[in-house]
Short mmCIF file of N, CA, C and O in Angstrom, two decimals:
data_model
loop_
_atom_site.label_atom_id
_atom_site.label_comp_id
_atom_site.label_asym_id
_atom_site.label_seq_id
_atom_site.Cartn_x
_atom_site.Cartn_y
_atom_site.Cartn_z
N MET A 14 116.33 104.21 98.65
CA MET A 14 116.09 102.90 98.07
C MET A 14 116.41 101.82 99.09
O MET A 14 117.43 101.87 99.75
N GLU A 15 115.51 100.87 99.20
CA GLU A 15 115.75 99.70 100.03
C GLU A 15 116.46 98.66 99.16
O GLU A 15 115.99 98.34 98.07
N THR A 16 117.56 98.13 99.61
CA THR A 16 118.39 97.26 98.77
C THR A 16 117.71 95.94 98.41
O THR A 16 118.01 95.37 97.36
N ASP A 17 116.80 95.45 99.24
CA ASP A 17 116.14 94.18 98.96
C ASP A 17 114.74 94.34 98.37
O ASP A 17 114.04 93.36 98.17
N CYS A 18 114.33 95.56 98.07
CA CYS A 18 112.97 95.81 97.61
C CYS A 18 112.87 95.66 96.09
O CYS A 18 113.57 96.35 95.33
N LEU A 19 111.99 94.77 95.66
CA LEU A 19 111.78 94.51 94.24
C LEU A 19 111.42 95.79 93.49
O LEU A 19 111.98 96.08 92.43
N PHE A 20 110.49 96.57 94.03
CA PHE A 20 110.05 97.78 93.33
C PHE A 20 111.13 98.86 93.32
O PHE A 20 111.24 99.60 92.34
N CYS A 21 111.94 98.96 94.36
CA CYS A 21 113.06 99.90 94.35
C CYS A 21 114.06 99.51 93.26
O CYS A 21 114.63 100.39 92.59
N LYS A 22 114.24 98.22 93.05
CA LYS A 22 115.14 97.76 91.99
C LYS A 22 114.57 98.07 90.61
O LYS A 22 115.32 98.38 89.68
N ILE A 23 113.25 98.03 90.46
CA ILE A 23 112.63 98.43 89.20
C ILE A 23 112.83 99.93 88.97
O ILE A 23 113.22 100.35 87.87
N VAL A 24 112.62 100.73 90.00
CA VAL A 24 112.84 102.19 89.90
C VAL A 24 114.29 102.47 89.50
O VAL A 24 114.55 103.33 88.65
N ALA A 25 115.24 101.73 90.06
CA ALA A 25 116.66 101.94 89.78
C ALA A 25 117.08 101.39 88.42
O ALA A 25 118.22 101.61 87.99
N GLY A 26 116.20 100.67 87.74
CA GLY A 26 116.54 100.10 86.44
C GLY A 26 117.29 98.80 86.53
O GLY A 26 117.78 98.29 85.52
N GLU A 27 117.37 98.22 87.73
CA GLU A 27 118.08 96.95 87.91
C GLU A 27 117.25 95.75 87.48
O GLU A 27 117.80 94.69 87.17
N ILE A 28 115.94 95.90 87.47
CA ILE A 28 115.01 94.86 87.04
C ILE A 28 114.12 95.50 85.98
O ILE A 28 113.57 96.58 86.20
N PRO A 29 113.97 94.83 84.82
CA PRO A 29 113.15 95.43 83.76
C PRO A 29 111.66 95.39 84.10
O PRO A 29 111.19 94.53 84.83
N ALA A 30 110.95 96.35 83.54
CA ALA A 30 109.49 96.42 83.68
C ALA A 30 108.93 97.08 82.42
O ALA A 30 109.63 97.86 81.77
N THR A 31 107.68 96.77 82.12
CA THR A 31 107.01 97.42 81.00
C THR A 31 106.33 98.67 81.54
O THR A 31 105.23 98.62 82.09
N VAL A 32 107.01 99.78 81.39
CA VAL A 32 106.55 101.06 81.94
C VAL A 32 105.47 101.64 81.04
O VAL A 32 105.63 101.69 79.82
N VAL A 33 104.36 102.07 81.65
CA VAL A 33 103.28 102.71 80.90
C VAL A 33 103.20 104.21 81.19
O VAL A 33 102.62 104.95 80.40
N ARG A 34 103.78 104.64 82.30
CA ARG A 34 103.80 106.07 82.62
C ARG A 34 104.87 106.30 83.69
O ARG A 34 105.03 105.50 84.60
N GLU A 35 105.56 107.41 83.54
CA GLU A 35 106.56 107.80 84.55
C GLU A 35 106.48 109.30 84.75
O GLU A 35 106.36 110.07 83.80
N THR A 36 106.52 109.70 86.01
CA THR A 36 106.61 111.11 86.36
C THR A 36 107.87 111.28 87.20
O THR A 36 108.60 110.31 87.46
N GLU A 37 108.09 112.48 87.66
CA GLU A 37 109.25 112.73 88.51
C GLU A 37 109.22 111.90 89.79
O GLU A 37 110.25 111.47 90.30
N THR A 38 108.00 111.63 90.31
CA THR A 38 107.88 110.98 91.62
C THR A 38 107.21 109.61 91.58
O THR A 38 107.18 108.92 92.60
N THR A 39 106.64 109.22 90.42
CA THR A 39 105.90 107.95 90.35
C THR A 39 106.32 107.14 89.13
O THR A 39 106.86 107.67 88.15
N LEU A 40 106.02 105.84 89.19
CA LEU A 40 106.28 104.94 88.09
C LEU A 40 105.10 103.98 87.97
O LEU A 40 104.63 103.45 89.00
N ALA A 41 104.60 103.78 86.76
CA ALA A 41 103.50 102.85 86.52
C ALA A 41 103.97 101.82 85.50
O ALA A 41 104.50 102.17 84.45
N PHE A 42 103.74 100.54 85.83
CA PHE A 42 104.21 99.46 84.96
C PHE A 42 103.26 98.28 85.03
O PHE A 42 102.51 98.12 86.00
N ARG A 43 103.27 97.46 83.99
CA ARG A 43 102.37 96.31 83.92
C ARG A 43 102.77 95.24 84.93
O ARG A 43 103.95 94.96 85.11
N ASP A 44 101.76 94.65 85.57
CA ASP A 44 101.98 93.56 86.52
C ASP A 44 102.43 92.33 85.73
O ASP A 44 101.89 92.04 84.66
N ILE A 45 103.41 91.59 86.25
CA ILE A 45 103.90 90.40 85.53
C ILE A 45 102.97 89.20 85.66
O ILE A 45 103.11 88.23 84.93
N ALA A 46 102.02 89.26 86.58
CA ALA A 46 101.01 88.20 86.75
C ALA A 46 99.64 88.86 86.79
O ALA A 46 99.00 88.91 87.84
N PRO A 47 99.17 89.39 85.65
CA PRO A 47 97.93 90.19 85.66
C PRO A 47 96.70 89.39 86.10
O PRO A 47 96.55 88.22 85.77
N LYS A 48 95.85 90.08 86.85
CA LYS A 48 94.59 89.51 87.34
C LYS A 48 93.39 90.01 86.55
O LYS A 48 92.26 89.67 86.85
N ALA A 49 93.64 90.84 85.53
CA ALA A 49 92.60 91.39 84.66
C ALA A 49 93.28 91.75 83.33
O ALA A 49 94.52 91.81 83.28
N PRO A 50 92.50 91.98 82.27
CA PRO A 50 93.11 92.36 81.00
C PRO A 50 94.05 93.57 81.12
O PRO A 50 95.08 93.64 80.46
N VAL A 51 93.69 94.53 81.97
CA VAL A 51 94.58 95.64 82.30
C VAL A 51 94.92 95.52 83.78
O VAL A 51 94.02 95.47 84.62
N HIS A 52 96.20 95.40 84.07
CA HIS A 52 96.66 95.34 85.46
C HIS A 52 97.99 96.09 85.52
O HIS A 52 99.03 95.57 85.12
N VAL A 53 97.92 97.32 85.99
CA VAL A 53 99.08 98.19 86.08
C VAL A 53 99.33 98.53 87.54
O VAL A 53 98.39 98.81 88.29
N LEU A 54 100.59 98.49 87.95
CA LEU A 54 100.98 98.90 89.29
C LEU A 54 101.49 100.33 89.24
O LEU A 54 102.25 100.69 88.33
N VAL A 55 101.08 101.12 90.19
CA VAL A 55 101.53 102.52 90.30
C VAL A 55 102.24 102.66 91.64
O VAL A 55 101.65 102.39 92.68
N ILE A 56 103.51 103.07 91.59
CA ILE A 56 104.31 103.16 92.80
C ILE A 56 104.93 104.55 92.94
O ILE A 56 105.19 105.22 91.95
N PRO A 57 105.20 104.95 94.19
CA PRO A 57 106.05 106.12 94.38
C PRO A 57 107.49 105.67 94.14
O PRO A 57 107.85 104.52 94.45
N LYS A 58 108.30 106.53 93.59
CA LYS A 58 109.71 106.17 93.39
C LYS A 58 110.45 106.07 94.73
O LYS A 58 111.38 105.30 94.87
N GLU A 59 109.99 106.85 95.69
CA GLU A 59 110.56 106.79 97.04
C GLU A 59 109.96 105.58 97.76
O GLU A 59 108.78 105.29 97.63
N HIS A 60 110.77 104.92 98.56
CA HIS A 60 110.30 103.72 99.27
C HIS A 60 109.49 104.08 100.51
O HIS A 60 109.94 104.82 101.38
N PHE A 61 108.27 103.54 100.54
CA PHE A 61 107.42 103.53 101.73
C PHE A 61 106.88 102.13 101.83
O PHE A 61 106.47 101.54 100.82
N VAL A 62 106.80 101.57 103.01
CA VAL A 62 106.40 100.18 103.18
C VAL A 62 104.96 99.92 102.74
O VAL A 62 104.64 98.84 102.24
N ASP A 63 104.07 100.91 102.91
CA ASP A 63 102.67 100.74 102.52
C ASP A 63 102.03 102.10 102.34
O ASP A 63 102.64 103.13 102.60
N VAL A 64 100.78 102.10 101.89
CA VAL A 64 100.08 103.35 101.59
C VAL A 64 99.83 104.18 102.86
O VAL A 64 99.85 105.41 102.81
N VAL A 65 99.63 103.54 104.00
CA VAL A 65 99.40 104.28 105.24
C VAL A 65 100.65 105.07 105.62
O VAL A 65 100.57 106.27 105.93
N THR A 66 101.79 104.42 105.58
CA THR A 66 103.05 105.07 105.89
C THR A 66 103.31 106.24 104.94
O THR A 66 103.72 107.32 105.35
N MET A 67 103.05 106.00 103.64
CA MET A 67 103.25 107.06 102.65
C MET A 67 102.31 108.23 102.90
O MET A 67 102.73 109.40 102.89
N ALA A 68 101.03 107.95 103.14
CA ALA A 68 100.05 109.01 103.34
C ALA A 68 100.38 109.86 104.56
O ALA A 68 100.21 111.08 104.54
N GLN A 69 100.85 109.22 105.62
CA GLN A 69 101.20 109.96 106.84
C GLN A 69 102.46 110.79 106.65
O GLN A 69 102.56 111.90 107.15
N ALA A 70 103.44 110.26 105.90
CA ALA A 70 104.72 110.95 105.73
C ALA A 70 104.68 112.00 104.62
O ALA A 70 105.35 113.02 104.72
N ASP A 71 103.91 111.74 103.56
CA ASP A 71 103.96 112.62 102.40
C ASP A 71 102.62 112.63 101.66
O ASP A 71 102.44 111.96 100.64
N PRO A 72 101.66 113.39 102.17
CA PRO A 72 100.34 113.46 101.53
C PRO A 72 100.41 113.93 100.07
O PRO A 72 99.63 113.47 99.24
N GLU A 73 101.33 114.82 99.76
CA GLU A 73 101.45 115.30 98.38
C GLU A 73 101.87 114.17 97.44
O GLU A 73 101.33 114.02 96.34
N LEU A 74 102.81 113.34 97.86
CA LEU A 74 103.23 112.20 97.06
C LEU A 74 102.08 111.20 96.90
O LEU A 74 101.88 110.63 95.83
N THR A 75 101.31 111.01 97.96
CA THR A 75 100.15 110.12 97.90
C THR A 75 99.17 110.62 96.83
O THR A 75 98.65 109.83 96.03
N GLY A 76 98.96 111.91 96.78
CA GLY A 76 98.12 112.50 95.74
C GLY A 76 98.70 112.27 94.36
O GLY A 76 97.97 112.02 93.39
N ALA A 77 100.02 112.35 94.23
CA ALA A 77 100.67 112.13 92.94
C ALA A 77 100.48 110.69 92.47
O ALA A 77 100.27 110.43 91.28
N VAL A 78 100.53 109.74 93.40
CA VAL A 78 100.28 108.33 93.05
C VAL A 78 98.85 108.17 92.54
O VAL A 78 98.59 107.52 91.52
N MET A 79 97.90 108.81 93.23
CA MET A 79 96.50 108.75 92.80
C MET A 79 96.31 109.40 91.43
O MET A 79 95.59 108.87 90.58
N GLU A 80 96.95 110.53 91.21
CA GLU A 80 96.86 111.22 89.92
C GLU A 80 97.43 110.34 88.80
O GLU A 80 96.84 110.24 87.72
N THR A 81 98.56 109.70 89.05
CA THR A 81 99.14 108.80 88.05
C THR A 81 98.21 107.63 87.79
O THR A 81 98.01 107.24 86.62
N ALA A 82 97.61 107.08 88.83
CA ALA A 82 96.66 105.97 88.65
C ALA A 82 95.48 106.40 87.78
O ALA A 82 95.05 105.66 86.88
N ALA A 83 94.95 107.58 88.02
CA ALA A 83 93.82 108.09 87.23
C ALA A 83 94.23 108.29 85.77
O ALA A 83 93.48 107.94 84.85
N THR A 84 95.41 108.81 85.55
CA THR A 84 95.90 109.02 84.19
C THR A 84 96.10 107.69 83.48
O THR A 84 95.75 107.54 82.31
N VAL A 85 96.66 106.72 84.18
CA VAL A 85 96.86 105.39 83.59
C VAL A 85 95.51 104.78 83.21
O VAL A 85 95.35 104.23 82.11
N ALA A 86 94.53 104.86 84.10
CA ALA A 86 93.20 104.32 83.80
C ALA A 86 92.63 104.96 82.54
O ALA A 86 92.08 104.27 81.66
N GLU A 87 92.79 106.27 82.43
CA GLU A 87 92.29 106.98 81.25
C GLU A 87 93.05 106.55 80.00
O GLU A 87 92.44 106.24 78.97
N GLN A 88 94.36 106.49 80.06
CA GLN A 88 95.14 106.14 78.87
C GLN A 88 94.94 104.69 78.47
O GLN A 88 95.09 104.35 77.30
N GLU A 89 94.55 103.84 79.41
CA GLU A 89 94.27 102.43 79.11
C GLU A 89 92.83 102.22 78.65
O GLU A 89 92.41 101.08 78.40
N GLY A 90 92.05 103.30 78.58
CA GLY A 90 90.67 103.22 78.09
C GLY A 90 89.67 102.66 79.08
O GLY A 90 88.64 102.13 78.71
N LEU A 91 89.96 102.81 80.37
CA LEU A 91 89.10 102.23 81.40
C LEU A 91 88.03 103.19 81.91
O LEU A 91 87.17 102.79 82.71
N GLY A 92 88.04 104.43 81.48
CA GLY A 92 87.13 105.43 82.01
C GLY A 92 85.67 105.18 81.72
O GLY A 92 84.81 105.49 82.54
N ILE A 93 85.34 104.60 80.57
CA ILE A 93 83.94 104.42 80.19
C ILE A 93 83.26 103.34 81.02
O ILE A 93 82.22 103.56 81.62
N ASP A 94 83.85 102.16 81.08
CA ASP A 94 83.23 101.04 81.79
C ASP A 94 83.63 100.95 83.25
O ASP A 94 83.01 100.23 84.02
N GLY A 95 84.68 101.64 83.63
CA GLY A 95 85.11 101.64 85.02
C GLY A 95 86.31 100.74 85.26
O GLY A 95 86.73 99.97 84.39
N PHE A 96 86.83 100.84 86.45
CA PHE A 96 88.02 100.10 86.83
C PHE A 96 88.05 99.99 88.35
O PHE A 96 87.25 100.58 89.05
N ARG A 97 88.99 99.22 88.84
CA ARG A 97 89.18 99.07 90.28
C ARG A 97 90.58 99.57 90.62
O ARG A 97 91.55 99.28 89.92
N LEU A 98 90.67 100.32 91.71
CA LEU A 98 91.95 100.81 92.23
C LEU A 98 92.11 100.22 93.62
O LEU A 98 91.27 100.46 94.49
N ILE A 99 93.17 99.44 93.82
CA ILE A 99 93.35 98.72 95.09
C ILE A 99 94.72 99.01 95.68
O ILE A 99 95.73 98.95 94.98
N PHE A 100 94.73 99.29 96.98
CA PHE A 100 95.96 99.32 97.77
C PHE A 100 95.86 98.18 98.77
O PHE A 100 95.05 98.26 99.70
N ASN A 101 96.61 97.12 98.60
CA ASN A 101 96.67 96.06 99.61
C ASN A 101 97.66 96.51 100.68
O ASN A 101 98.76 96.96 100.36
N THR A 102 97.26 96.41 101.94
CA THR A 102 98.10 96.92 103.02
C THR A 102 98.27 95.85 104.09
O THR A 102 97.29 95.40 104.68
N GLY A 103 99.51 95.45 104.32
CA GLY A 103 99.83 94.46 105.34
C GLY A 103 99.51 93.04 104.91
O GLY A 103 98.83 92.81 103.91
N PRO A 104 100.01 92.08 105.66
CA PRO A 104 99.82 90.67 105.29
C PRO A 104 98.35 90.25 105.21
O PRO A 104 97.96 89.53 104.29
N TRP A 105 97.53 90.70 106.13
CA TRP A 105 96.10 90.32 106.09
C TRP A 105 95.37 91.01 104.95
O TRP A 105 94.34 90.54 104.50
N GLY A 106 95.90 92.12 104.48
CA GLY A 106 95.31 92.83 103.35
C GLY A 106 95.79 92.30 102.01
O GLY A 106 95.39 92.81 100.97
N GLY A 107 96.66 91.30 102.04
CA GLY A 107 97.14 90.69 100.80
C GLY A 107 98.36 91.34 100.20
O GLY A 107 98.73 91.04 99.06
N GLN A 108 99.02 92.24 100.94
CA GLN A 108 100.21 92.89 100.40
C GLN A 108 101.34 91.87 100.28
O GLN A 108 101.66 91.17 101.23
N GLU A 109 101.93 91.78 99.09
CA GLU A 109 103.01 90.84 98.84
C GLU A 109 104.36 91.52 98.69
O GLU A 109 105.39 90.95 99.06
N VAL A 110 104.38 92.71 98.12
CA VAL A 110 105.60 93.50 98.00
C VAL A 110 105.44 94.69 98.93
O VAL A 110 104.51 95.48 98.79
N PHE A 111 106.36 94.83 99.88
CA PHE A 111 106.21 95.85 100.91
C PHE A 111 106.88 97.16 100.50
O PHE A 111 107.83 97.63 101.11
N HIS A 112 106.33 97.69 99.41
CA HIS A 112 106.61 99.01 98.87
C HIS A 112 105.24 99.51 98.45
O HIS A 112 104.54 98.81 97.71
N ALA A 113 104.82 100.66 98.92
CA ALA A 113 103.47 101.18 98.62
C ALA A 113 103.20 101.09 97.13
O ALA A 113 104.05 101.46 96.31
N HIS A 114 102.03 100.58 96.78
CA HIS A 114 101.65 100.50 95.37
C HIS A 114 100.15 100.34 95.22
O HIS A 114 99.49 99.75 96.06
N ALA A 115 99.66 100.91 94.12
CA ALA A 115 98.25 100.78 93.76
C ALA A 115 98.14 99.85 92.56
O ALA A 115 98.99 99.88 91.67
N HIS A 116 97.10 99.03 92.56
CA HIS A 116 96.77 98.19 91.41
C HIS A 116 95.65 98.89 90.64
O HIS A 116 94.60 99.18 91.22
N VAL A 117 95.85 99.14 89.36
CA VAL A 117 94.80 99.63 88.47
C VAL A 117 94.35 98.43 87.65
O VAL A 117 95.13 97.86 86.89
N LEU A 118 93.10 98.00 87.87
CA LEU A 118 92.57 96.79 87.23
C LEU A 118 91.33 97.12 86.41
O LEU A 118 90.47 97.87 86.87
N GLY A 119 91.22 96.54 85.23
CA GLY A 119 90.04 96.76 84.41
C GLY A 119 90.13 96.05 83.09
O GLY A 119 90.97 95.17 82.88
N GLY A 120 89.26 96.45 82.18
CA GLY A 120 89.24 95.86 80.86
C GLY A 120 88.24 94.73 80.69
O GLY A 120 88.07 94.19 79.60
N ALA A 121 87.58 94.35 81.78
CA ALA A 121 86.54 93.31 81.79
C ALA A 121 85.81 93.43 83.12
O ALA A 121 86.34 94.01 84.08
N PRO A 122 84.60 92.87 83.22
CA PRO A 122 83.92 92.86 84.52
C PRO A 122 84.80 92.16 85.56
O PRO A 122 85.33 91.08 85.30
N LEU A 123 84.94 92.77 86.73
CA LEU A 123 85.86 92.24 87.75
C LEU A 123 85.17 91.40 88.81
O LEU A 123 85.83 90.76 89.60
N GLY A 124 83.87 91.43 88.85
CA GLY A 124 83.17 90.61 89.84
C GLY A 124 83.20 91.22 91.22
O GLY A 124 83.59 92.37 91.40
N PRO A 125 82.82 90.43 92.23
CA PRO A 125 82.75 90.95 93.60
C PRO A 125 84.14 91.26 94.16
O PRO A 125 85.14 90.72 93.69
N MET A 126 84.16 92.11 95.16
CA MET A 126 85.45 92.48 95.78
C MET A 126 86.16 91.29 96.41
O MET A 126 87.35 91.16 96.29
N LEU A 127 85.41 90.47 97.13
CA LEU A 127 86.02 89.32 97.81
C LEU A 127 85.39 88.03 97.33
O LEU A 127 84.15 87.92 97.26
N ALA A 128 86.22 87.06 97.02
CA ALA A 128 85.69 85.74 96.64
C ALA A 128 85.23 85.04 97.92
O ALA A 128 85.89 85.06 98.94
N ARG A 129 84.07 84.44 97.86
CA ARG A 129 83.55 83.75 99.05
C ARG A 129 83.42 82.28 98.76
O ARG A 129 83.17 81.83 97.74
#
């Protein structure tokens, strides 16, 4: 656990979150500033700064994050109309919390990938 990491504090139970799914290695919870009707964050419980670092260090855990994201999308009813799965990586990629995490977004048409 990184002592200053927001998501590590959520995993430790120091900061509350609305959990929608938890496994031995992953945690999925609702985003506090949702960008779509469904906006769930899926994180590894172990701290990795971003998805690239996680994928290189632990491919199995990376697969577990993807599996949890797919399960969350299904349980949130996003399978029929579709959803977006996003990993923002680094400052230019829009990453704001430097703990690897996937955004599961859906529940309405999401529009183009990038606003122009």
